[in-house]
Short mmCIF file of C-alpha atoms in Angstrom, two decimals:
data_model
loop_
_atom_site.label_atom_id
_atom_site.label_comp_id
_atom_site.label_asym_id
_atom_site.label_seq_id
_atom_site.Cartn_x
_atom_site.Cartn_y
_atom_site.Cartn_z
CA ASP A 1 -48.89 -29.51 -3.70
CA ALA A 2 -46.34 -27.75 -1.59
CA MET A 3 -45.91 -29.55 1.66
CA VAL A 4 -43.84 -30.75 4.59
CA ILE A 5 -42.75 -34.37 4.31
CA GLN A 6 -41.40 -36.54 7.09
CA ASN A 7 -39.66 -39.87 6.70
CA PRO A 8 -40.07 -42.43 7.93
CA ARG A 9 -43.60 -42.22 9.36
CA TYR A 10 -42.75 -44.94 11.88
CA GLN A 11 -39.30 -45.67 13.25
CA VAL A 12 -38.28 -48.36 15.69
CA THR A 13 -34.84 -48.16 17.27
CA GLN A 14 -33.07 -49.92 20.07
CA PHE A 15 -32.14 -48.34 23.36
CA GLY A 16 -28.90 -46.42 22.85
CA LYS A 17 -28.77 -46.86 19.07
CA PRO A 18 -28.47 -43.56 17.19
CA VAL A 19 -31.39 -42.66 14.99
CA THR A 20 -32.02 -39.92 12.43
CA LEU A 21 -35.40 -38.55 11.43
CA SER A 22 -35.84 -36.63 8.21
CA CYS A 23 -37.94 -33.65 7.19
CA SER A 24 -38.17 -31.97 3.81
CA GLN A 25 -40.26 -29.08 2.56
CA THR A 26 -41.28 -27.74 -0.82
CA LEU A 27 -42.59 -24.47 0.60
CA ASN A 28 -39.21 -22.71 0.45
CA HIS A 29 -39.75 -21.46 3.98
CA ASN A 30 -36.90 -19.91 5.91
CA VAL A 31 -37.69 -21.51 9.25
CA MET A 32 -37.85 -25.19 10.18
CA TYR A 33 -38.88 -26.43 13.61
CA TRP A 34 -38.72 -29.75 15.44
CA TYR A 35 -41.30 -30.59 18.09
CA GLN A 36 -41.58 -33.59 20.38
CA GLN A 37 -45.08 -34.79 21.27
CA LYS A 38 -45.46 -37.54 23.82
CA SER A 39 -48.65 -39.54 24.09
CA SER A 40 -51.66 -37.39 25.05
CA GLN A 41 -49.44 -34.36 25.58
CA ALA A 42 -48.92 -31.04 23.85
CA PRO A 43 -46.17 -30.64 21.26
CA LYS A 44 -43.00 -29.20 22.76
CA LEU A 45 -40.46 -27.23 20.75
CA LEU A 46 -36.98 -28.76 20.72
CA PHE A 47 -35.19 -26.32 18.40
CA HIS A 48 -35.50 -24.43 15.16
CA TYR A 49 -33.42 -23.24 12.24
CA TYR A 50 -33.81 -19.74 10.91
CA ASP A 51 -32.10 -20.20 7.57
CA LYS A 52 -28.74 -21.68 8.69
CA ASP A 53 -28.93 -20.24 12.18
CA PHE A 54 -29.59 -22.97 14.76
CA ASN A 55 -31.62 -22.08 17.86
CA ASN A 56 -31.81 -24.57 20.68
CA GLU A 57 -34.46 -24.42 23.41
CA ALA A 58 -32.92 -24.17 26.86
CA ASP A 59 -34.47 -27.40 28.12
CA THR A 60 -33.72 -29.57 25.09
CA PRO A 61 -31.45 -32.45 26.15
CA ASP A 62 -27.97 -32.66 24.61
CA ASN A 63 -28.99 -36.06 23.26
CA PHE A 64 -30.94 -34.24 20.54
CA GLN A 65 -29.10 -32.63 17.64
CA SER A 66 -30.17 -31.21 14.31
CA ARG A 67 -28.72 -30.52 10.89
CA ARG A 68 -30.01 -28.41 8.05
CA PRO A 69 -27.79 -28.99 4.99
CA ASN A 70 -29.96 -26.83 2.73
CA THR A 71 -33.25 -24.91 2.70
CA SER A 72 -35.33 -27.98 1.91
CA PHE A 73 -34.04 -30.55 4.38
CA CYS A 74 -33.70 -30.75 8.12
CA PHE A 75 -32.67 -33.76 10.22
CA LEU A 76 -33.22 -34.67 13.84
CA ASP A 77 -30.49 -36.86 15.32
CA ILE A 78 -30.99 -38.66 18.61
CA ARG A 79 -27.55 -39.80 19.69
CA SER A 80 -28.50 -42.35 22.34
CA PRO A 81 -32.25 -42.86 22.50
CA GLY A 82 -33.74 -43.75 25.83
CA LEU A 83 -37.16 -45.22 26.54
CA GLY A 84 -38.33 -41.74 27.49
CA ASP A 85 -37.62 -40.49 23.98
CA ALA A 86 -40.43 -42.56 22.50
CA ALA A 87 -42.77 -39.96 21.03
CA MET A 88 -44.15 -38.41 17.88
CA TYR A 89 -41.65 -36.01 16.32
CA LEU A 90 -43.17 -33.21 14.33
CA CYS A 91 -41.40 -31.03 11.82
CA ALA A 92 -42.88 -27.65 10.95
CA THR A 93 -41.99 -24.71 8.76
CA SER A 94 -42.88 -21.06 8.57
CA ILE A 95 -42.19 -18.41 5.99
CA ASN A 96 -40.24 -16.33 8.40
CA ARG A 97 -39.53 -16.13 12.08
CA ASP A 98 -41.93 -13.27 12.68
CA ARG A 99 -44.45 -13.98 15.38
CA LEU A 100 -47.42 -13.51 13.09
CA TYR A 101 -46.74 -16.37 10.73
CA GLU A 102 -48.54 -19.68 11.01
CA GLN A 103 -46.60 -22.91 11.03
CA TYR A 104 -47.07 -25.76 8.57
CA PHE A 105 -46.64 -29.21 10.04
CA GLY A 106 -45.60 -32.50 8.55
CA PRO A 107 -47.45 -35.74 9.41
CA GLY A 108 -44.91 -36.67 12.05
CA THR A 109 -42.61 -39.63 12.72
CA ARG A 110 -43.63 -41.94 15.52
CA LEU A 111 -40.51 -43.21 17.27
CA THR A 112 -40.55 -46.41 19.30
CA VAL A 113 -37.55 -47.31 21.47
CA THR A 114 -37.17 -50.97 22.41
CA SER B 1 -44.25 -24.52 32.39
CA GLN B 2 -47.30 -25.11 30.27
CA GLN B 3 -48.60 -21.88 28.83
CA GLY B 4 -52.02 -23.01 27.73
CA GLU B 5 -54.58 -25.07 29.54
CA GLU B 6 -57.61 -26.31 27.67
CA ASP B 7 -61.01 -27.30 28.77
CA PRO B 8 -62.75 -29.58 28.40
CA GLN B 9 -60.16 -32.30 27.92
CA ALA B 10 -62.70 -34.27 25.90
CA LEU B 11 -65.96 -33.32 24.23
CA SER B 12 -68.46 -35.63 22.59
CA ILE B 13 -71.34 -34.25 20.51
CA GLN B 14 -73.74 -35.18 17.73
CA GLU B 15 -73.32 -34.03 14.16
CA GLY B 16 -74.97 -30.65 13.63
CA GLU B 17 -74.36 -29.45 17.19
CA ASN B 18 -71.95 -26.68 18.09
CA ALA B 19 -68.69 -27.41 19.88
CA THR B 20 -66.99 -24.93 22.19
CA MET B 21 -63.47 -25.35 23.51
CA ASN B 22 -61.72 -23.04 25.92
CA CYS B 23 -58.10 -22.15 26.44
CA SER B 24 -56.43 -20.25 29.25
CA TYR B 25 -52.87 -19.01 29.35
CA LYS B 26 -50.57 -17.48 31.91
CA THR B 27 -48.39 -14.76 30.42
CA SER B 28 -48.91 -11.87 28.04
CA ILE B 29 -49.18 -12.88 24.41
CA ASN B 30 -48.54 -11.47 20.96
CA ASN B 31 -51.11 -13.75 19.39
CA LEU B 32 -52.98 -16.99 19.95
CA GLN B 33 -53.46 -19.69 17.35
CA TRP B 34 -55.67 -22.76 17.11
CA TYR B 35 -54.53 -25.98 15.47
CA ARG B 36 -56.30 -29.25 14.68
CA GLN B 37 -54.64 -32.65 14.87
CA ASN B 38 -56.25 -35.73 13.42
CA SER B 39 -55.35 -38.96 15.17
CA GLY B 40 -51.66 -39.80 14.70
CA ARG B 41 -51.09 -36.96 12.25
CA GLY B 42 -49.48 -33.54 12.13
CA LEU B 43 -51.15 -30.31 13.11
CA VAL B 44 -53.13 -28.06 10.80
CA HIS B 45 -53.37 -24.34 11.43
CA LEU B 46 -56.96 -23.15 11.80
CA ILE B 47 -56.93 -19.52 12.82
CA LEU B 48 -54.76 -16.82 14.39
CA ILE B 49 -56.04 -14.01 16.58
CA ARG B 50 -53.83 -11.12 17.57
CA SER B 51 -53.71 -9.74 21.08
CA ASN B 52 -55.51 -6.55 20.02
CA GLU B 53 -58.40 -8.48 18.45
CA ARG B 54 -61.43 -9.74 20.34
CA GLU B 55 -63.14 -11.98 17.81
CA LYS B 56 -62.34 -13.61 14.52
CA HIS B 57 -64.30 -15.80 12.11
CA SER B 58 -63.24 -18.32 9.49
CA GLY B 59 -65.96 -20.41 7.87
CA ARG B 60 -67.62 -22.41 10.65
CA LEU B 61 -65.00 -21.32 13.18
CA ARG B 62 -65.35 -18.46 15.61
CA VAL B 63 -62.54 -17.53 17.97
CA THR B 64 -62.74 -15.07 20.81
CA LEU B 65 -59.93 -13.66 22.89
CA ASP B 66 -60.17 -11.98 26.29
CA THR B 67 -56.73 -10.73 27.26
CA SER B 68 -57.96 -9.44 30.62
CA LYS B 69 -58.96 -12.99 31.57
CA LYS B 70 -56.11 -14.55 29.59
CA SER B 71 -58.52 -16.86 27.83
CA SER B 72 -59.75 -17.80 24.37
CA SER B 73 -62.54 -19.92 23.02
CA LEU B 74 -62.99 -21.80 19.77
CA LEU B 75 -66.52 -22.40 18.54
CA ILE B 76 -67.20 -24.85 15.73
CA THR B 77 -70.73 -24.45 14.42
CA ALA B 78 -72.81 -27.16 12.74
CA SER B 79 -70.19 -29.81 13.49
CA ARG B 80 -69.49 -32.70 11.14
CA ALA B 81 -68.06 -36.15 11.75
CA ALA B 82 -64.96 -34.97 9.88
CA ASP B 83 -64.35 -32.41 12.65
CA THR B 84 -63.41 -35.27 14.99
CA ALA B 85 -59.84 -34.45 16.06
CA SER B 86 -57.77 -32.94 18.84
CA TYR B 87 -57.77 -29.15 19.01
CA PHE B 88 -54.84 -27.23 20.47
CA CYS B 89 -54.46 -23.61 21.31
CA ALA B 90 -50.95 -22.23 21.02
CA THR B 91 -49.61 -18.92 22.16
CA ILE B 92 -46.74 -16.74 21.12
CA ALA B 93 -45.54 -14.77 24.10
CA GLY B 94 -45.38 -11.02 23.98
CA GLY B 95 -41.88 -9.67 23.69
CA THR B 96 -40.41 -12.75 22.06
CA SER B 97 -38.20 -12.19 19.07
CA TYR B 98 -39.41 -15.21 17.15
CA GLY B 99 -42.51 -17.29 16.64
CA LYS B 100 -42.13 -19.89 19.37
CA LEU B 101 -45.47 -21.65 19.82
CA THR B 102 -46.34 -22.93 23.28
CA PHE B 103 -49.20 -25.40 23.08
CA GLY B 104 -51.99 -26.20 25.48
CA GLN B 105 -52.86 -29.77 26.38
CA GLY B 106 -55.62 -29.98 23.79
CA THR B 107 -59.29 -30.92 23.64
CA ILE B 108 -60.30 -34.21 22.06
CA LEU B 109 -63.49 -33.62 20.07
CA THR B 110 -65.62 -36.54 18.91
CA VAL B 111 -68.52 -35.81 16.59
CA HIS B 112 -70.94 -38.71 16.22
CA PRO B 113 -72.75 -39.09 12.88
#
């Protein structure tokens, strides 16, 4: 089945130690999104790629970076994780960037910062 | 600022009953979507309603949209234990050039067998 895959499902990192989260998709969608969801809160968009075009949200901290080496893969890099970065990170895709398209979400990676 | 506010925050019902969740938003929208999230998992798209639509159905789901009141409701009929999840409304603002979803806080639905 076509899907959005996130690895790992659970990630523990130390305060200040860089960490990379991975997302891959078999849907061949043009757009890939990264959301941050803290406990009992709504998901919040960090940034998205429209093909190779990177689009950062204005309030996303510089500590968060992303790479999309090809259509299928997208990575979220946290350069110096703080305790406040502990959250579920959700990757999503959509066929195109048009407002009418639904988004398909992966299962998420739960990040713990010690 | 948060676009969508949902109410109730938590809802507990018996299997077979109907569940109604409400969502309010602040700015003009292009469309409103509802997503389900099972505990500790990703979100699953349920239904999309455009700003020029008033009601939409999909299986046991019924969504209404009142743009004059800036509100939407999701009705799940004949609920099942498997419907236990968090439900989020998400809006796409009018005038935006891309599909940025802004989520509400969510309603936690528990359906008891």
